[in-house]
């Protein structure tokens, strides 16, 4: 019999302009745009710079496609 191995998948989501605590809550996430794959970083400063660039990119995406962040974001 063939054996199927189920692998867990994970997704890292950043909620822009949100303040609060969502630990233990269920969230529904819709993928609207793929930002980037995994990258190696030399240090934490390089990671922070990349996250800031990612944020700018996604903010431009929302500004260009829908006139701003969708309601509920």
PDB file of N, CA, C and O in Angstrom:
ATOM      1  N   UNK A   1       0.833  -1.187   0.000  1.00  0.00           N
ATOM      2  CA  UNK A   1       0.000   0.000   0.000  1.00  0.00           C
ATOM      3  C   UNK A   1       0.878   1.251   0.000  1.00  0.00           C
ATOM      4  O   UNK A   1       1.868   1.315   0.724  1.00  0.00           O
ATOM      5  N   UNK A   2       0.477   2.247  -0.801  1.00  0.00           N
ATOM      6  CA  UNK A   2       1.250   3.498  -0.757  1.00  0.00           C
ATOM      7  C   UNK A   2       1.048   4.211   0.584  1.00  0.00           C
ATOM      8  O   UNK A   2      -0.020   4.163   1.166  1.00  0.00           O
ATOM      9  N   UNK A   3       2.108   4.830   1.029  1.00  0.00           N
ATOM     10  CA  UNK A   3       2.053   5.557   2.289  1.00  0.00           C
ATOM     11  C   UNK A   3       2.064   7.052   1.977  1.00  0.00           C
ATOM     12  O   UNK A   3       2.907   7.534   1.231  1.00  0.00           O
ATOM     13  N   UNK A   4       1.112   7.751   2.518  1.00  0.00           N
ATOM     14  CA  UNK A   4       1.052   9.196   2.350  1.00  0.00           C
ATOM     15  C   UNK A   4       1.548   9.849   3.627  1.00  0.00           C
ATOM     16  O   UNK A   4       1.078   9.531   4.709  1.00  0.00           O
ATOM     17  N   UNK A   5       2.496  10.707   3.467  1.00  0.00           N
ATOM     18  CA  UNK A   5       3.036  11.420   4.624  1.00  0.00           C
ATOM     19  C   UNK A   5       2.494  12.845   4.580  1.00  0.00           C
ATOM     20  O   UNK A   5       2.688  13.571   3.612  1.00  0.00           O
ATOM     21  N   UNK A   6       1.795  13.206   5.616  1.00  0.00           N
ATOM     22  CA  UNK A   6       1.247  14.552   5.700  1.00  0.00           C
ATOM     23  C   UNK A   6       2.261  15.452   6.390  1.00  0.00           C
ATOM     24  O   UNK A   6       2.736  15.141   7.466  1.00  0.00           O
ATOM     25  N   UNK A   7       2.579  16.524   5.745  1.00  0.00           N
ATOM     26  CA  UNK A   7       3.523  17.477   6.319  1.00  0.00           C
ATOM     27  C   UNK A   7       2.763  18.732   6.723  1.00  0.00           C
ATOM     28  O   UNK A   7       1.906  19.216   5.997  1.00  0.00           O
ATOM     29  N   UNK A   8       3.111  19.244   7.853  1.00  0.00           N
ATOM     30  CA  UNK A   8       2.496  20.469   8.342  1.00  0.00           C
ATOM     31  C   UNK A   8       3.008  21.648   7.526  1.00  0.00           C
ATOM     32  O   UNK A   8       4.187  21.729   7.198  1.00  0.00           O
ATOM     33  N   UNK A   9       2.117  22.561   7.183  1.00  0.00           N
ATOM     34  CA  UNK A   9       2.484  23.779   6.470  1.00  0.00           C
ATOM     35  C   UNK A   9       2.264  24.951   7.409  1.00  0.00           C
ATOM     36  O   UNK A   9       1.362  24.954   8.232  1.00  0.00           O
ATOM     37  N   UNK A  10       3.101  25.935   7.293  1.00  0.00           N
ATOM     38  CA  UNK A  10       2.923  27.120   8.126  1.00  0.00           C
ATOM     39  C   UNK A  10       2.994  28.365   7.255  1.00  0.00           C
ATOM     40  O   UNK A  10       3.544  28.355   6.154  1.00  0.00           O
ATOM     41  N   UNK A  11       2.432  29.421   7.774  1.00  0.00           N
ATOM     42  CA  UNK A  11       2.373  30.681   7.070  1.00  0.00           C
ATOM     43  C   UNK A  11       2.604  31.788   8.082  1.00  0.00           C
ATOM     44  O   UNK A  11       1.981  31.806   9.137  1.00  0.00           O
ATOM     45  N   UNK A  12       3.513  32.676   7.779  1.00  0.00           N
ATOM     46  CA  UNK A  12       3.760  33.807   8.665  1.00  0.00           C
ATOM     47  C   UNK A  12       2.989  35.005   8.133  1.00  0.00           C
ATOM     48  O   UNK A  12       3.116  35.375   6.980  1.00  0.00           O
ATOM     49  N   UNK A  13       2.150  35.579   8.978  1.00  0.00           N
ATOM     50  CA  UNK A  13       1.296  36.694   8.580  1.00  0.00           C
ATOM     51  C   UNK A  13       1.604  37.894   9.463  1.00  0.00           C
ATOM     52  O   UNK A  13       1.662  37.771  10.681  1.00  0.00           O
ATOM     53  N   UNK A  14       1.796  39.031   8.837  1.00  0.00           N
ATOM     54  CA  UNK A  14       1.985  40.280   9.574  1.00  0.00           C
ATOM     55  C   UNK A  14       0.725  41.117   9.385  1.00  0.00           C
ATOM     56  O   UNK A  14       0.299  41.349   8.258  1.00  0.00           O
ATOM     57  N   UNK A  15       0.131  41.551  10.471  1.00  0.00           N
ATOM     58  CA  UNK A  15      -1.068  42.376  10.415  1.00  0.00           C
ATOM     59  C   UNK A  15      -0.642  43.835  10.540  1.00  0.00           C
ATOM     60  O   UNK A  15      -0.264  44.289  11.612  1.00  0.00           O
ATOM     61  N   UNK A  16      -0.724  44.550   9.444  1.00  0.00           N
ATOM     62  CA  UNK A  16      -0.285  45.940   9.433  1.00  0.00           C
ATOM     63  C   UNK A  16      -1.291  46.816  10.159  1.00  0.00           C
ATOM     64  O   UNK A  16      -2.500  46.657  10.020  1.00  0.00           O
ATOM     65  N   UNK A  17      -0.775  47.751  10.926  1.00  0.00           N
ATOM     66  CA  UNK A  17      -1.589  48.740  11.638  1.00  0.00           C
ATOM     67  C   UNK A  17      -2.576  48.113  12.615  1.00  0.00           C
ATOM     68  O   UNK A  17      -3.619  48.682  12.897  1.00  0.00           O
ATOM     69  N   UNK A  18      -2.247  46.958  13.153  1.00  0.00           N
ATOM     70  CA  UNK A  18      -3.105  46.301  14.134  1.00  0.00           C
ATOM     71  C   UNK A  18      -2.425  46.349  15.493  1.00  0.00           C
ATOM     72  O   UNK A  18      -1.233  46.084  15.609  1.00  0.00           O
ATOM     73  N   UNK A  19      -3.190  46.694  16.488  1.00  0.00           N
ATOM     74  CA  UNK A  19      -2.695  46.636  17.862  1.00  0.00           C
ATOM     75  C   UNK A  19      -3.656  45.766  18.643  1.00  0.00           C
ATOM     76  O   UNK A  19      -4.851  46.016  18.656  1.00  0.00           O
ATOM     77  N   UNK A  20      -3.162  44.749  19.256  1.00  0.00           N
ATOM     78  CA  UNK A  20      -4.015  43.866  20.034  1.00  0.00           C
ATOM     79  C   UNK A  20      -3.345  42.530  20.250  1.00  0.00           C
ATOM     80  O   UNK A  20      -2.215  42.305  19.822  1.00  0.00           O
ATOM     81  N   UNK A  21      -4.049  41.645  20.867  1.00  0.00           N
ATOM     82  CA  UNK A  21      -3.542  40.318  21.179  1.00  0.00           C
ATOM     83  C   UNK A  21      -4.471  39.287  20.550  1.00  0.00           C
ATOM     84  O   UNK A  21      -5.647  39.220  20.901  1.00  0.00           O
ATOM     85  N   UNK A  22      -3.954  38.505  19.638  1.00  0.00           N
ATOM     86  CA  UNK A  22      -4.754  37.492  18.956  1.00  0.00           C
ATOM     87  C   UNK A  22      -4.354  36.072  19.337  1.00  0.00           C
ATOM     88  O   UNK A  22      -4.850  35.122  18.739  1.00  0.00           O
ATOM     89  N   UNK A  23      -3.483  35.918  20.322  1.00  0.00           N
ATOM     90  CA  UNK A  23      -3.062  34.576  20.718  1.00  0.00           C
ATOM     91  C   UNK A  23      -4.268  33.770  21.164  1.00  0.00           C
ATOM     92  O   UNK A  23      -5.118  34.235  21.908  1.00  0.00           O
ATOM     93  N   UNK A  24      -4.345  32.545  20.649  1.00  0.00           N
ATOM     94  CA  UNK A  24      -5.445  31.644  20.980  1.00  0.00           C
ATOM     95  C   UNK A  24      -6.687  31.865  20.134  1.00  0.00           C
ATOM     96  O   UNK A  24      -7.668  31.154  20.282  1.00  0.00           O
ATOM     97  N   UNK A  25      -6.633  32.843  19.225  1.00  0.00           N
ATOM     98  CA  UNK A  25      -7.778  33.130  18.369  1.00  0.00           C
ATOM     99  C   UNK A  25      -7.603  32.452  17.018  1.00  0.00           C
ATOM    100  O   UNK A  25      -6.491  32.225  16.556  1.00  0.00           O
ATOM    101  N   UNK A  26      -8.710  32.129  16.390  1.00  0.00           N
ATOM    102  CA  UNK A  26      -8.682  31.590  15.035  1.00  0.00           C
ATOM    103  C   UNK A  26      -8.809  32.755  14.061  1.00  0.00           C
ATOM    104  O   UNK A  26      -9.622  33.653  14.258  1.00  0.00           O
ATOM    105  N   UNK A  27      -7.980  32.726  13.022  1.00  0.00           N
ATOM    106  CA  UNK A  27      -8.007  33.771  12.001  1.00  0.00           C
ATOM    107  C   UNK A  27      -8.222  33.138  10.642  1.00  0.00           C
ATOM    108  O   UNK A  27      -7.711  32.057  10.366  1.00  0.00           O
ATOM    109  N   UNK A  28      -8.950  33.822   9.806  1.00  0.00           N
ATOM    110  CA  UNK A  28      -9.075  33.413   8.411  1.00  0.00           C
ATOM    111  C   UNK A  28      -8.185  34.337   7.600  1.00  0.00           C
ATOM    112  O   UNK A  28      -8.269  35.565   7.728  1.00  0.00           O
ATOM    113  N   UNK A  29      -7.308  33.766   6.797  1.00  0.00           N
ATOM    114  CA  UNK A  29      -6.341  34.538   6.029  1.00  0.00           C
ATOM    115  C   UNK A  29      -6.580  34.280   4.554  1.00  0.00           C
ATOM    116  O   UNK A  29      -6.704  33.136   4.127  1.00  0.00           O
ATOM    117  N   UNK A  30      -6.658  35.341   3.778  1.00  0.00           N
ATOM    118  CA  UNK A  30      -6.780  35.236   2.322  1.00  0.00           C
ATOM    119  C   UNK A  30      -5.469  35.686   1.696  1.00  0.00           C
ATOM    120  O   UNK A  30      -4.960  36.767   2.013  1.00  0.00           O
ATOM    121  N   UNK A  31      -4.927  34.863   0.838  1.00  0.00           N
ATOM    122  CA  UNK A  31      -3.687  35.226   0.146  1.00  0.00           C
ATOM    123  C   UNK A  31      -4.024  36.103  -1.048  1.00  0.00           C
ATOM    124  O   UNK A  31      -4.738  35.687  -1.947  1.00  0.00           O
ATOM    125  N   UNK A  32      -3.530  37.317  -1.022  1.00  0.00           N
ATOM    126  CA  UNK A  32      -3.763  38.249  -2.110  1.00  0.00           C
ATOM    127  C   UNK A  32      -2.517  38.443  -2.955  1.00  0.00           C
ATOM    128  O   UNK A  32      -2.599  38.788  -4.118  1.00  0.00           O
ATOM    129  N   UNK A  33      -1.362  38.236  -2.327  1.00  0.00           N
ATOM    130  CA  UNK A  33      -0.098  38.426  -3.035  1.00  0.00           C
ATOM    131  C   UNK A  33       1.010  37.701  -2.295  1.00  0.00           C
ATOM    132  O   UNK A  33       1.096  37.765  -1.070  1.00  0.00           O
ATOM    133  N   UNK A  34       1.853  37.034  -3.043  1.00  0.00           N
ATOM    134  CA  UNK A  34       3.041  36.394  -2.484  1.00  0.00           C
ATOM    135  C   UNK A  34       4.136  37.452  -2.410  1.00  0.00           C
ATOM    136  O   UNK A  34       4.433  38.114  -3.403  1.00  0.00           O
ATOM    137  N   UNK A  35       4.714  37.639  -1.245  1.00  0.00           N
ATOM    138  CA  UNK A  35       5.707  38.694  -1.085  1.00  0.00           C
ATOM    139  C   UNK A  35       7.098  38.195  -1.429  1.00  0.00           C
ATOM    140  O   UNK A  35       7.781  38.759  -2.270  1.00  0.00           O
ATOM    141  N   UNK A  36       7.535  37.109  -0.785  1.00  0.00           N
ATOM    142  CA  UNK A  36       8.871  36.567  -1.072  1.00  0.00           C
ATOM    143  C   UNK A  36       9.020  35.225  -0.389  1.00  0.00           C
ATOM    144  O   UNK A  36       8.287  34.880   0.518  1.00  0.00           O
ATOM    145  N   UNK A  37      10.006  34.483  -0.805  1.00  0.00           N
ATOM    146  CA  UNK A  37      10.329  33.216  -0.168  1.00  0.00           C
ATOM    147  C   UNK A  37      11.277  33.423   1.001  1.00  0.00           C
ATOM    148  O   UNK A  37      11.593  34.551   1.377  1.00  0.00           O
ATOM    149  N   UNK A  38      11.736  32.331   1.568  1.00  0.00           N
ATOM    150  CA  UNK A  38      12.690  32.395   2.676  1.00  0.00           C
ATOM    151  C   UNK A  38      14.043  32.890   2.165  1.00  0.00           C
ATOM    152  O   UNK A  38      14.503  32.488   1.096  1.00  0.00           O
ATOM    153  N   UNK A  39      14.645  33.750   2.928  1.00  0.00           N
ATOM    154  CA  UNK A  39      15.973  34.271   2.606  1.00  0.00           C
ATOM    155  C   UNK A  39      16.876  34.134   3.822  1.00  0.00           C
ATOM    156  O   UNK A  39      16.413  34.271   4.951  1.00  0.00           O
ATOM    157  N   UNK A  40      18.160  33.885   3.589  1.00  0.00           N
ATOM    158  CA  UNK A  40      19.094  33.903   4.720  1.00  0.00           C
ATOM    159  C   UNK A  40      19.481  35.347   5.044  1.00  0.00           C
ATOM    160  O   UNK A  40      19.578  36.186   4.140  1.00  0.00           O
ATOM    161  N   UNK A  41      19.668  35.639   6.310  1.00  0.00           N
ATOM    162  CA  UNK A  41      20.046  36.984   6.729  1.00  0.00           C
ATOM    163  C   UNK A  41      21.329  36.901   7.551  1.00  0.00           C
ATOM    164  O   UNK A  41      21.472  36.034   8.402  1.00  0.00           O
ATOM    165  N   UNK A  42      22.213  37.837   7.291  1.00  0.00           N
ATOM    166  CA  UNK A  42      23.505  37.851   7.988  1.00  0.00           C
ATOM    167  C   UNK A  42      23.336  38.150   9.474  1.00  0.00           C
ATOM    168  O   UNK A  42      24.100  37.667  10.294  1.00  0.00           O
ATOM    169  N   UNK A  43      22.331  38.987   9.781  1.00  0.00           N
ATOM    170  CA  UNK A  43      22.111  39.365  11.176  1.00  0.00           C
ATOM    171  C   UNK A  43      20.697  39.912  11.322  1.00  0.00           C
ATOM    172  O   UNK A  43      19.957  40.023  10.340  1.00  0.00           O
ATOM    173  N   UNK A  44      20.332  40.252  12.541  1.00  0.00           N
ATOM    174  CA  UNK A  44      18.969  40.719  12.791  1.00  0.00           C
ATOM    175  C   UNK A  44      18.697  42.065  12.114  1.00  0.00           C
ATOM    176  O   UNK A  44      17.563  42.337  11.710  1.00  0.00           O
ATOM    177  N   UNK A  45      19.701  42.901  11.956  1.00  0.00           N
ATOM    178  CA  UNK A  45      19.502  44.184  11.268  1.00  0.00           C
ATOM    179  C   UNK A  45      19.105  43.970   9.804  1.00  0.00           C
ATOM    180  O   UNK A  45      18.248  44.681   9.275  1.00  0.00           O
ATOM    181  N   UNK A  46      19.730  43.000   9.160  1.00  0.00           N
ATOM    182  CA  UNK A  46      19.385  42.688   7.772  1.00  0.00           C
ATOM    183  C   UNK A  46      17.951  42.175   7.676  1.00  0.00           C
ATOM    184  O   UNK A  46      17.221  42.527   6.743  1.00  0.00           O
ATOM    185  N   UNK A  47      17.536  41.369   8.629  1.00  0.00           N
ATOM    186  CA  UNK A  47      16.163  40.877   8.670  1.00  0.00           C
ATOM    187  C   UNK A  47      15.177  42.035   8.844  1.00  0.00           C
ATOM    188  O   UNK A  47      14.182  42.127   8.125  1.00  0.00           O
ATOM    189  N   UNK A  48      15.466  42.938   9.748  1.00  0.00           N
ATOM    190  CA  UNK A  48      14.589  44.098   9.989  1.00  0.00           C
ATOM    191  C   UNK A  48      14.482  44.956   8.726  1.00  0.00           C
ATOM    192  O   UNK A  48      13.389  45.398   8.348  1.00  0.00           O
ATOM    193  N   UNK A  49      15.598  45.182   8.036  1.00  0.00           N
ATOM    194  CA  UNK A  49      15.568  45.961   6.788  1.00  0.00           C
ATOM    195  C   UNK A  49      14.672  45.284   5.753  1.00  0.00           C
ATOM    196  O   UNK A  49      13.883  45.942   5.076  1.00  0.00           O
ATOM    197  N   UNK A  50      14.778  43.955   5.646  1.00  0.00           N
ATOM    198  CA  UNK A  50      13.970  43.231   4.664  1.00  0.00           C
ATOM    199  C   UNK A  50      12.481  43.298   5.027  1.00  0.00           C
ATOM    200  O   UNK A  50      11.635  43.489   4.154  1.00  0.00           O
ATOM    201  N   UNK A  51      12.159  43.165   6.295  1.00  0.00           N
ATOM    202  CA  UNK A  51      10.757  43.253   6.717  1.00  0.00           C
ATOM    203  C   UNK A  51      10.197  44.632   6.378  1.00  0.00           C
ATOM    204  O   UNK A  51       9.056  44.758   5.917  1.00  0.00           O
ATOM    205  N   UNK A  52      10.980  45.680   6.582  1.00  0.00           N
ATOM    206  CA  UNK A  52      10.528  47.043   6.236  1.00  0.00           C
ATOM    207  C   UNK A  52      10.294  47.174   4.737  1.00  0.00           C
ATOM    208  O   UNK A  52       9.332  47.807   4.299  1.00  0.00           O
ATOM    209  N   UNK A  53      11.186  46.588   3.919  1.00  0.00           N
ATOM    210  CA  UNK A  53      10.990  46.622   2.471  1.00  0.00           C
ATOM    211  C   UNK A  53       9.737  45.834   2.080  1.00  0.00           C
ATOM    212  O   UNK A  53       8.976  46.259   1.206  1.00  0.00           O
ATOM    213  N   UNK A  54       9.523  44.686   2.729  1.00  0.00           N
ATOM    214  CA  UNK A  54       8.315  43.899   2.462  1.00  0.00           C
ATOM    215  C   UNK A  54       7.068  44.714   2.783  1.00  0.00           C
ATOM    216  O   UNK A  54       6.089  44.707   2.034  1.00  0.00           O
ATOM    217  N   UNK A  55       7.097  45.412   3.916  1.00  0.00           N
ATOM    218  CA  UNK A  55       5.953  46.230   4.320  1.00  0.00           C
ATOM    219  C   UNK A  55       5.680  47.328   3.293  1.00  0.00           C
ATOM    220  O   UNK A  55       4.531  47.563   2.907  1.00  0.00           O
ATOM    221  N   UNK A  56       6.716  48.000   2.831  1.00  0.00           N
ATOM    222  CA  UNK A  56       6.534  49.045   1.818  1.00  0.00           C
ATOM    223  C   UNK A  56       5.930  48.459   0.545  1.00  0.00           C
ATOM    224  O   UNK A  56       5.040  49.056  -0.066  1.00  0.00           O
ATOM    225  N   UNK A  57       6.403  47.294   0.161  1.00  0.00           N
ATOM    226  CA  UNK A  57       5.909  46.639  -1.047  1.00  0.00           C
ATOM    227  C   UNK A  57       4.419  46.303  -0.931  1.00  0.00           C
ATOM    228  O   UNK A  57       3.645  46.560  -1.861  1.00  0.00           O
ATOM    229  N   UNK A  58       4.011  45.764   0.194  1.00  0.00           N
ATOM    230  CA  UNK A  58       2.608  45.374   0.338  1.00  0.00           C
ATOM    231  C   UNK A  58       1.712  46.594   0.486  1.00  0.00           C
ATOM    232  O   UNK A  58       0.577  46.611   0.005  1.00  0.00           O
ATOM    233  N   UNK A  59       2.207  47.654   1.124  1.00  0.00           N
ATOM    234  CA  UNK A  59       1.417  48.890   1.209  1.00  0.00           C
ATOM    235  C   UNK A  59       1.217  49.495  -0.183  1.00  0.00           C
ATOM    236  O   UNK A  59       0.131  49.997  -0.507  1.00  0.00           O
ATOM    237  N   UNK A  60       2.259  49.456  -1.029  1.00  0.00           N
ATOM    238  CA  UNK A  60       2.113  49.922  -2.421  1.00  0.00           C
ATOM    239  C   UNK A  60       1.084  49.075  -3.165  1.00  0.00           C
ATOM    240  O   UNK A  60       0.259  49.597  -3.903  1.00  0.00           O
ATOM    241  N   UNK A  61       1.143  47.763  -2.941  1.00  0.00           N
ATOM    242  CA  UNK A  61       0.195  46.855  -3.594  1.00  0.00           C
ATOM    243  C   UNK A  61      -1.234  47.252  -3.257  1.00  0.00           C
ATOM    244  O   UNK A  61      -2.075  47.390  -4.145  1.00  0.00           O
ATOM    245  N   UNK A  62      -1.542  47.457  -1.971  1.00  0.00           N
ATOM    246  CA  UNK A  62      -2.899  47.832  -1.586  1.00  0.00           C
ATOM    247  C   UNK A  62      -3.272  49.208  -2.121  1.00  0.00           C
ATOM    248  O   UNK A  62      -4.400  49.422  -2.554  1.00  0.00           O
ATOM    249  N   UNK A  63      -2.352  50.145  -2.114  1.00  0.00           N
ATOM    250  CA  UNK A  63      -2.634  51.489  -2.608  1.00  0.00           C
ATOM    251  C   UNK A  63      -2.942  51.468  -4.100  1.00  0.00           C
ATOM    252  O   UNK A  63      -3.842  52.172  -4.569  1.00  0.00           O
ATOM    253  N   UNK A  64      -2.215  50.645  -4.867  1.00  0.00           N
ATOM    254  CA  UNK A  64      -2.379  50.610  -6.313  1.00  0.00           C
ATOM    255  C   UNK A  64      -3.580  49.785  -6.763  1.00  0.00           C
ATOM    256  O   UNK A  64      -4.157  50.046  -7.804  1.00  0.00           O
ATOM    257  N   UNK A  65      -3.952  48.770  -5.984  1.00  0.00           N
ATOM    258  CA  UNK A  65      -5.002  47.863  -6.445  1.00  0.00           C
ATOM    259  C   UNK A  65      -6.379  48.165  -5.875  1.00  0.00           C
ATOM    260  O   UNK A  65      -7.377  47.813  -6.464  1.00  0.00           O
ATOM    261  N   UNK A  66      -6.435  48.794  -4.712  1.00  0.00           N
ATOM    262  CA  UNK A  66      -7.760  48.972  -4.091  1.00  0.00           C
ATOM    263  C   UNK A  66      -7.943  50.330  -3.433  1.00  0.00           C
ATOM    264  O   UNK A  66      -8.904  50.529  -2.721  1.00  0.00           O
ATOM    265  N   UNK A  67      -7.024  51.231  -3.661  1.00  0.00           N
ATOM    266  CA  UNK A  67      -7.149  52.538  -3.035  1.00  0.00           C
ATOM    267  C   UNK A  67      -6.840  52.529  -1.555  1.00  0.00           C
ATOM    268  O   UNK A  67      -7.165  53.452  -0.841  1.00  0.00           O
ATOM    269  N   UNK A  68      -6.228  51.513  -1.068  1.00  0.00           N
ATOM    270  CA  UNK A  68      -5.877  51.436   0.357  1.00  0.00           C
ATOM    271  C   UNK A  68      -6.106  50.056   0.909  1.00  0.00           C
ATOM    272  O   UNK A  68      -6.459  49.129   0.189  1.00  0.00           O
ATOM    273  N   UNK A  69      -5.901  49.926   2.185  1.00  0.00           N
ATOM    274  CA  UNK A  69      -6.085  48.635   2.856  1.00  0.00           C
ATOM    275  C   UNK A  69      -7.562  48.280   2.861  1.00  0.00           C
ATOM    276  O   UNK A  69      -8.408  49.125   3.145  1.00  0.00           O
ATOM    277  N   UNK A  70      -7.895  47.027   2.553  1.00  0.00           N
ATOM    278  CA  UNK A  70      -9.299  46.601   2.603  1.00  0.00           C
ATOM    279  C   UNK A  70      -9.863  46.717   4.010  1.00  0.00           C
ATOM    280  O   UNK A  70      -9.121  46.637   4.991  1.00  0.00           O
ATOM    281  N   UNK A  71     -11.172  46.862   4.101  1.00  0.00           N
ATOM    282  CA  UNK A  71     -11.837  46.928   5.399  1.00  0.00           C
ATOM    283  C   UNK A  71     -11.551  45.647   6.167  1.00  0.00           C
ATOM    284  O   UNK A  71     -11.542  44.558   5.607  1.00  0.00           O
ATOM    285  N   UNK A  72     -11.298  45.790   7.435  1.00  0.00           N
ATOM    286  CA  UNK A  72     -11.014  44.627   8.262  1.00  0.00           C
ATOM    287  C   UNK A  72      -9.540  44.326   8.390  1.00  0.00           C
ATOM    288  O   UNK A  72      -9.144  43.469   9.170  1.00  0.00           O
ATOM    289  N   UNK A  73      -8.689  44.995   7.627  1.00  0.00           N
ATOM    290  CA  UNK A  73      -7.259  44.768   7.727  1.00  0.00           C
ATOM    291  C   UNK A  73      -6.664  45.767   8.677  1.00  0.00           C
ATOM    292  O   UNK A  73      -7.032  46.846   8.833  1.00  0.00           O
TER     293      UNK A  73
END
